[in-house]
Coordinates of C-alpha atoms in Angstrom, one line a residue:
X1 CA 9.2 15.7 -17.4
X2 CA 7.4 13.2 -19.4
X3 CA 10.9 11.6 -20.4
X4 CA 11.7 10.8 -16.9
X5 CA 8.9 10.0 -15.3
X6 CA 8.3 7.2 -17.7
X7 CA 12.4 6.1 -18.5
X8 CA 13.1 2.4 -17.7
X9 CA 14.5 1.7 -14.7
X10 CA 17.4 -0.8 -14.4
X11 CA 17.1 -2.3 -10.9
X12 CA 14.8 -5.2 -11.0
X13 CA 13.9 -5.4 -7.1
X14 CA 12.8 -8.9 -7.8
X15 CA 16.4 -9.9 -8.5
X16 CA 17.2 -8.1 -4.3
X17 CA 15.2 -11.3 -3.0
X18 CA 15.5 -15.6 -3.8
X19 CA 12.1 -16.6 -5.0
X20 CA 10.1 -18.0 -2.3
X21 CA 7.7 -21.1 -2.7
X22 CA 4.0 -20.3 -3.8
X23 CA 1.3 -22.0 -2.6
X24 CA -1.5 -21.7 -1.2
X25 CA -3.3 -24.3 2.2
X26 CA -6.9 -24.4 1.4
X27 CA -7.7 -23.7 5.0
X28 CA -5.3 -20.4 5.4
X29 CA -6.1 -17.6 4.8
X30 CA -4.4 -15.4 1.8
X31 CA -3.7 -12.3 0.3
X32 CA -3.5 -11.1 -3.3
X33 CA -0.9 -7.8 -4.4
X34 CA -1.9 -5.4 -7.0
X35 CA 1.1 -3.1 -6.8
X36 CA 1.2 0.1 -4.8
X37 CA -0.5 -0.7 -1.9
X38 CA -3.5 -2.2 -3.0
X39 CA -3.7 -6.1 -1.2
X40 CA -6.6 -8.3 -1.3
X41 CA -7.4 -10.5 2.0
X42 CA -9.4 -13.6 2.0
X43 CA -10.2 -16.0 5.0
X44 CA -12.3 -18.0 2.5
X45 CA -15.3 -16.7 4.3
X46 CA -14.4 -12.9 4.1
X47 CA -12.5 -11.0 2.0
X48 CA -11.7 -6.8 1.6
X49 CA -9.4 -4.8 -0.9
X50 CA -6.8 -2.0 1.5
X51 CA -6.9 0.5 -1.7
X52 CA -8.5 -0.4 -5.2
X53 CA -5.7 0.8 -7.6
X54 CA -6.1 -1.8 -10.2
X55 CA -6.3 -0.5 -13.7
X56 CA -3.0 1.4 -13.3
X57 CA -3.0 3.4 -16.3
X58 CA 0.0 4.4 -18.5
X59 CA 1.5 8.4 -17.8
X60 CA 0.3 8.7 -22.0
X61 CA -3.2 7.2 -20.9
X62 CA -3.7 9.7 -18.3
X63 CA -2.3 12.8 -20.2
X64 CA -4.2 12.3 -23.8
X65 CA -7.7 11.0 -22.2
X66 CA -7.6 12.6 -18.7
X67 CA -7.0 10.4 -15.5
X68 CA -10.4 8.2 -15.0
X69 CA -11.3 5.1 -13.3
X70 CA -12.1 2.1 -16.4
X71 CA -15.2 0.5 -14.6
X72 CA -14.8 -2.5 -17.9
X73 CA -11.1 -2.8 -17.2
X74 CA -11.7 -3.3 -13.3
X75 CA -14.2 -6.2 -13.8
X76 CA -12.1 -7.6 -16.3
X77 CA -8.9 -7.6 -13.5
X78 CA -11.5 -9.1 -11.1
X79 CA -12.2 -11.8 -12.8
X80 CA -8.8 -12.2 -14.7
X81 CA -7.9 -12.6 -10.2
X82 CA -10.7 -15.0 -9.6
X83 CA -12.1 -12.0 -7.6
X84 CA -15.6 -13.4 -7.0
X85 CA -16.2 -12.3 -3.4
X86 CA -16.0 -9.0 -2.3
X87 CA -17.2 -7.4 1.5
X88 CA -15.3 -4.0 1.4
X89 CA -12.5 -1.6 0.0
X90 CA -11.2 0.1 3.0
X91 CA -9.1 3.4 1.6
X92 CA -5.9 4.7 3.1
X93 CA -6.5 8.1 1.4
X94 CA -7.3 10.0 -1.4
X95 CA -4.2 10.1 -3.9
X96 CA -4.8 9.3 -7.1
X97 CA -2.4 5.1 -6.8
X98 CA -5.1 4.7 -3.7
X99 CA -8.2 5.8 -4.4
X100 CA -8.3 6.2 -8.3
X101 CA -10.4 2.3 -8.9
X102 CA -11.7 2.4 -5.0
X103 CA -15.8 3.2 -5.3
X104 CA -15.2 0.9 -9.0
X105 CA -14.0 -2.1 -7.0
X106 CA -16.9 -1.5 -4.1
X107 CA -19.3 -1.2 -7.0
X108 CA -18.5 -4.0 -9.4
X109 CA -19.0 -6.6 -6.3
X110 CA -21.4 -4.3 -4.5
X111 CA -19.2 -3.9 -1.6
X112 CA -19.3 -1.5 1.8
X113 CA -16.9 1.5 0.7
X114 CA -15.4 2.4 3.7
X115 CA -13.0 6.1 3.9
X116 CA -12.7 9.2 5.0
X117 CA -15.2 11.9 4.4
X118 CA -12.8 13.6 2.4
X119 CA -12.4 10.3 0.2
X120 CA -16.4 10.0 0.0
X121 CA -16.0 13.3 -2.0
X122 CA -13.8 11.8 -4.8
X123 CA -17.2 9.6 -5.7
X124 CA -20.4 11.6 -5.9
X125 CA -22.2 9.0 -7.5
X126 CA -21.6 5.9 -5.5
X127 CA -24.7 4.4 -3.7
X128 CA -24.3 6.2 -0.4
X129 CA -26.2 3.7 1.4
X130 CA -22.8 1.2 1.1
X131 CA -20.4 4.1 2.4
X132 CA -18.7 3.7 5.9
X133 CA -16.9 6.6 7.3
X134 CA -13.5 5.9 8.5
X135 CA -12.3 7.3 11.8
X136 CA -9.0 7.2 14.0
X137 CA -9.0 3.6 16.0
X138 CA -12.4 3.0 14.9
X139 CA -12.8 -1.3 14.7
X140 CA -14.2 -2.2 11.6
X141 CA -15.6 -5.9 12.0
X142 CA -16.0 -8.2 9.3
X143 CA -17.0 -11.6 10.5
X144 CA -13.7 -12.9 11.9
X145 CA -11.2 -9.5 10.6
X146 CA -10.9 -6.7 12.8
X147 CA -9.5 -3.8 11.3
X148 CA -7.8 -0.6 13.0
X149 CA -7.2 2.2 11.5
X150 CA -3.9 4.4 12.6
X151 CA -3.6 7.7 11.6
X152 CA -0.6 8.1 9.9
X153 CA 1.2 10.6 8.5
X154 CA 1.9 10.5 4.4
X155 CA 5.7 10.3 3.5
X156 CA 7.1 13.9 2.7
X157 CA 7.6 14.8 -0.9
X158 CA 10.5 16.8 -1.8
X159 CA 9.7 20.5 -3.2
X160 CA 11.0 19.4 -6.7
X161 CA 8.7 16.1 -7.0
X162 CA 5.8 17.7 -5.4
X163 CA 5.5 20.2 -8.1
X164 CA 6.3 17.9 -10.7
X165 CA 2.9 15.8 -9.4
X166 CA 1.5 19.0 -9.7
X167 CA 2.3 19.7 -12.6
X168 CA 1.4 16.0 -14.4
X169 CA -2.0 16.3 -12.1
X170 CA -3.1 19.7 -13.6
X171 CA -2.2 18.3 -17.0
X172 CA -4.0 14.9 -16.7
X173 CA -7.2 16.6 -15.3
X174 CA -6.6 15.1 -11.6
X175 CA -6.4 17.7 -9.2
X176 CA -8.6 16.5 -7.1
X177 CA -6.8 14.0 -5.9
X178 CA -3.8 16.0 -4.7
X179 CA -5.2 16.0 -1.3
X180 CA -3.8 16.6 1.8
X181 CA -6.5 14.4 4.5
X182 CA -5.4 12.4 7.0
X183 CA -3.8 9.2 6.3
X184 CA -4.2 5.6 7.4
X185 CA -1.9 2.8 8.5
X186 CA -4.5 -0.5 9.2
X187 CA -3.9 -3.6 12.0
X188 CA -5.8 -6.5 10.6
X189 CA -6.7 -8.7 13.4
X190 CA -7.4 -12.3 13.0
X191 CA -7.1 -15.7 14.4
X192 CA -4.7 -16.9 12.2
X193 CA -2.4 -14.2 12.2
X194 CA -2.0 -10.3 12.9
X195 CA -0.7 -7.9 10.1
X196 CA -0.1 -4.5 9.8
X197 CA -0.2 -2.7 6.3
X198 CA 1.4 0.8 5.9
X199 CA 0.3 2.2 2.6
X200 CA 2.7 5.1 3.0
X201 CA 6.2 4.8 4.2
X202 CA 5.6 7.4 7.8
X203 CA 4.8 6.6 11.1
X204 CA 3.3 8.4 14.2
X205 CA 6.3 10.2 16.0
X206 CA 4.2 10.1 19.2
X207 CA 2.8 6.7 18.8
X208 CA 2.5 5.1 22.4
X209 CA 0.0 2.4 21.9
X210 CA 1.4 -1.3 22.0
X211 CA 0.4 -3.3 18.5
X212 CA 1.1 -6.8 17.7
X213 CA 1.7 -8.0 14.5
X214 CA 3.1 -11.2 13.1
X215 CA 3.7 -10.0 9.4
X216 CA 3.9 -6.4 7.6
X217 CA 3.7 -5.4 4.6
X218 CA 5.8 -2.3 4.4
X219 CA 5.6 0.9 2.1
X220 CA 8.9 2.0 0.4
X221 CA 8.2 5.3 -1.9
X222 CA 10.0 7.5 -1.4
X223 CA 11.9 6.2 1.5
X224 CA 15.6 6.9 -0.5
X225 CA 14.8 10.7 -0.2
X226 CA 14.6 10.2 3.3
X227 CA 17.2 8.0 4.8
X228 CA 19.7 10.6 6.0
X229 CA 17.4 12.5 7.5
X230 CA 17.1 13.0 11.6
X231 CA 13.7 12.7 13.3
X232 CA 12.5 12.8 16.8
X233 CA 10.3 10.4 18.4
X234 CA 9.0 10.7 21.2
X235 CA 11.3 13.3 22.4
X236 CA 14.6 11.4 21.1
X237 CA 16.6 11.7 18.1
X238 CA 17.0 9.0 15.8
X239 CA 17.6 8.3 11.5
X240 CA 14.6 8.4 9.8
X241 CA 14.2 4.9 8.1
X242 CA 15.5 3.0 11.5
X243 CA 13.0 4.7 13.1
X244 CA 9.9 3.5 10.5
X245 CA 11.2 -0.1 10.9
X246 CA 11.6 0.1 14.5
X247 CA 7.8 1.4 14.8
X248 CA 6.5 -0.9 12.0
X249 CA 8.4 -4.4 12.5
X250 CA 10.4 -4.1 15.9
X251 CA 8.2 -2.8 18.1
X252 CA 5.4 -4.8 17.2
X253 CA 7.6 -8.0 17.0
X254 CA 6.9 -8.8 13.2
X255 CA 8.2 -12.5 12.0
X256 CA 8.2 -11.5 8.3
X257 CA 8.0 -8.2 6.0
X258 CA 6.6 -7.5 2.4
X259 CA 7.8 -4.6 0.6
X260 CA 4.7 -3.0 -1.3
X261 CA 4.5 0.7 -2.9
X262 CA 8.0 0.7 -4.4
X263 CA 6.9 0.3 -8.3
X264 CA 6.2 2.7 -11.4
X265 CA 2.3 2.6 -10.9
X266 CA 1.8 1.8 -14.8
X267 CA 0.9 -1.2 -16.2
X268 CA -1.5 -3.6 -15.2
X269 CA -0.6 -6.6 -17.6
X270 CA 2.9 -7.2 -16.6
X271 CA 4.1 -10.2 -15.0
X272 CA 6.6 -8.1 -12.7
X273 CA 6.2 -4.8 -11.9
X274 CA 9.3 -2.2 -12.3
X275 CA 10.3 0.4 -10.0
X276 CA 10.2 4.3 -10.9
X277 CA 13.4 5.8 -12.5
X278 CA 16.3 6.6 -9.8
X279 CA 16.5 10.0 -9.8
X280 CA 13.3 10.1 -8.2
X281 CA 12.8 7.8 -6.0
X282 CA 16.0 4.9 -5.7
X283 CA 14.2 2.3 -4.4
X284 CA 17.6 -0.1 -4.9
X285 CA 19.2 1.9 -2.5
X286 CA 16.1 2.1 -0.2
X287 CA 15.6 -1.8 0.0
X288 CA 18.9 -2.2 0.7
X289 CA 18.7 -0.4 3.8
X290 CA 15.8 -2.6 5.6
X291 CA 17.2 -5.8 3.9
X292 CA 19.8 -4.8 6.2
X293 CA 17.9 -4.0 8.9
X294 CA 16.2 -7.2 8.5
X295 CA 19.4 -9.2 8.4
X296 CA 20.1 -8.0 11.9
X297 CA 16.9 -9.5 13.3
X298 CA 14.7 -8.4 16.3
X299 CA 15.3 -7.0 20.0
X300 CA 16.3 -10.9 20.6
X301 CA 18.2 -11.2 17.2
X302 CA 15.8 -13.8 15.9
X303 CA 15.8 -13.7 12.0
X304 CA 13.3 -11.5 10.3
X305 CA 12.3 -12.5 6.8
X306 CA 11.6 -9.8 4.8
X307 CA 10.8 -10.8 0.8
X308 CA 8.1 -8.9 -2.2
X309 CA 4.9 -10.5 -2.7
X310 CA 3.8 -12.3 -6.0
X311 CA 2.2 -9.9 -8.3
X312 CA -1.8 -11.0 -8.5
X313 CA -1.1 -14.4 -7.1
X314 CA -2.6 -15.7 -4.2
X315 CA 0.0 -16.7 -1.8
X316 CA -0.9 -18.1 1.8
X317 CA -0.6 -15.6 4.8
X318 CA 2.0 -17.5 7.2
X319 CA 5.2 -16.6 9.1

């Protein structure tokens, strides 16, 4: 078990995409990646973590001392990120790559927490006073940010790899975060731009409600054990992965796509982050599908760029 989960992979997804400009307009406002699906936002007036997995410890790390949040390692990333403002870590929910760091981050910059009541139980010792619940469609406002939360379903895990996370939870001391809560998808509302960020690669099968968004950025885990598979949505049959980009980017008329959650989880002093080995999740295979899909454009067939955001680099939020 321990072999594969931590072989090499030998796809380097950053070789899929030509490197895009960096920089950043001092009047835009910008995001920051951490892997998995941890993304900083910053207006220059507000700013908010989605997640706070940031110290990303090895598989050895969390099997020899147990899996635990390093409070000195998170202020050290903070500030390694020029991370000097803080107003909330909003929490998709409560597995171990999203909410391992989460009350950490809140707490080094003494931050709202804001998650579900199932999350708030993963941190019995944060200062309850600076917890938010999170609820279905529920607006959280943050000066000029609106964010909505949309319940969404976690990607299914086959019966071989959920009992192999299982079995490397119960071994690592982190059952507790095999949970099994409800889900969030967020729409960040703003004037200078709408985005949507899926932290899990699902979608509503029922979903009715009309969202806008100019950019996403997309979840791929797991996606490759999925893309054969048949799903119905609302009431019609369709392939599972044409139906996630159709709810996430076509339907809500997304201009440009960022691929996030694809990697290893390990490692949080690498330039690049590497993908997990093949025979558990291909994520070649699955970014070759929406690169695809992207290449054929929208409803109109207008050009949809879809790219992987700089590791820990700011990069300006524009499409």
């Amino acid at each position: 078990m321990i072999f594969i989960l931590a072989s090499c992979a030998s796809f380097e997804p950053n070789d899929a995409f030509e490197s895009e400009s960096r920089y950043l307009r001092s009047d835009a406002m910008y995001a920051q990646y951490f892997g998995a699906s941890t993304l900083y936002f910053n207006d220059g007036l507000t700013s908010f973590f989605i997640d706070g997995f940031i110290t990303r410890p090895s598989i050895k790390t969390n099997l020899l001392g147990g899996i635990e949040s390093d409070y000195t390692l998170i202020e050290q990333v903070l500030k390694e990120t020029k991370i000097e403002k803080l107003n909330a870590v909003i929490v998709a929910h409560g597995h171990y790559d999203h909410a391992l760091d989460s009350a950490n981050v809140a707490k080094a910059k003494e931050s709202r927490l804001i998650a579900s009541l199932e999350v708030k139980e993963l941190y019995p010792a944060f200062d309850q006073h600076r917890f938010e619940e999170l609820t279905p469609f529920n607006s959280i406002g943050i000066d000029d940010f609106q964010i909505i939360p949309i319940p969404t379903p976690h990607i299914k895990k086959s019966l071989p790899l959920s009992y192999l996370e299982k079995l490397y939870m119960s071994l690592s001391r982190g059952p507790q975060y095999l949970t099994n809560e409800q889900g969030y998808s967020f729409l960040i509302k703003h004037p200078q731009a709408n985005i949507l960020v899926v932290p899990s690669a699902n979608f509503p099968k029922n979903f009715t409600v009309k969202i806008d968004a100019d950019i996403v950025f997309l979840s791929v885990g797991l996606l490759s054990n999925r893309m054969n598979e048949s799903v119905i949505v609302n009431g019609d049959e369709g392939n599972y992965i044409e139906e996630y980009w159709r709810w996430a980017v076509l339907n809500t008329g997304a201009k440009k796509v960022y691929l996030i959650h694809w990697d290893n989880l390990q490692g949080i002093s690498a330039k690049e982050l590497s993908p997990p080995p093949a025979i558990l999740d291909n994520i070649q295979k699955a970014i070759g599908k929406l690169k695809t899909l992207a290449e054929k454009g929208d409803e109109d067939g207008r050009p949809i760029s879809i790219s992987l955001p700089p590791l820990k680099d700011p990069f300006s939020i524009e499409f």
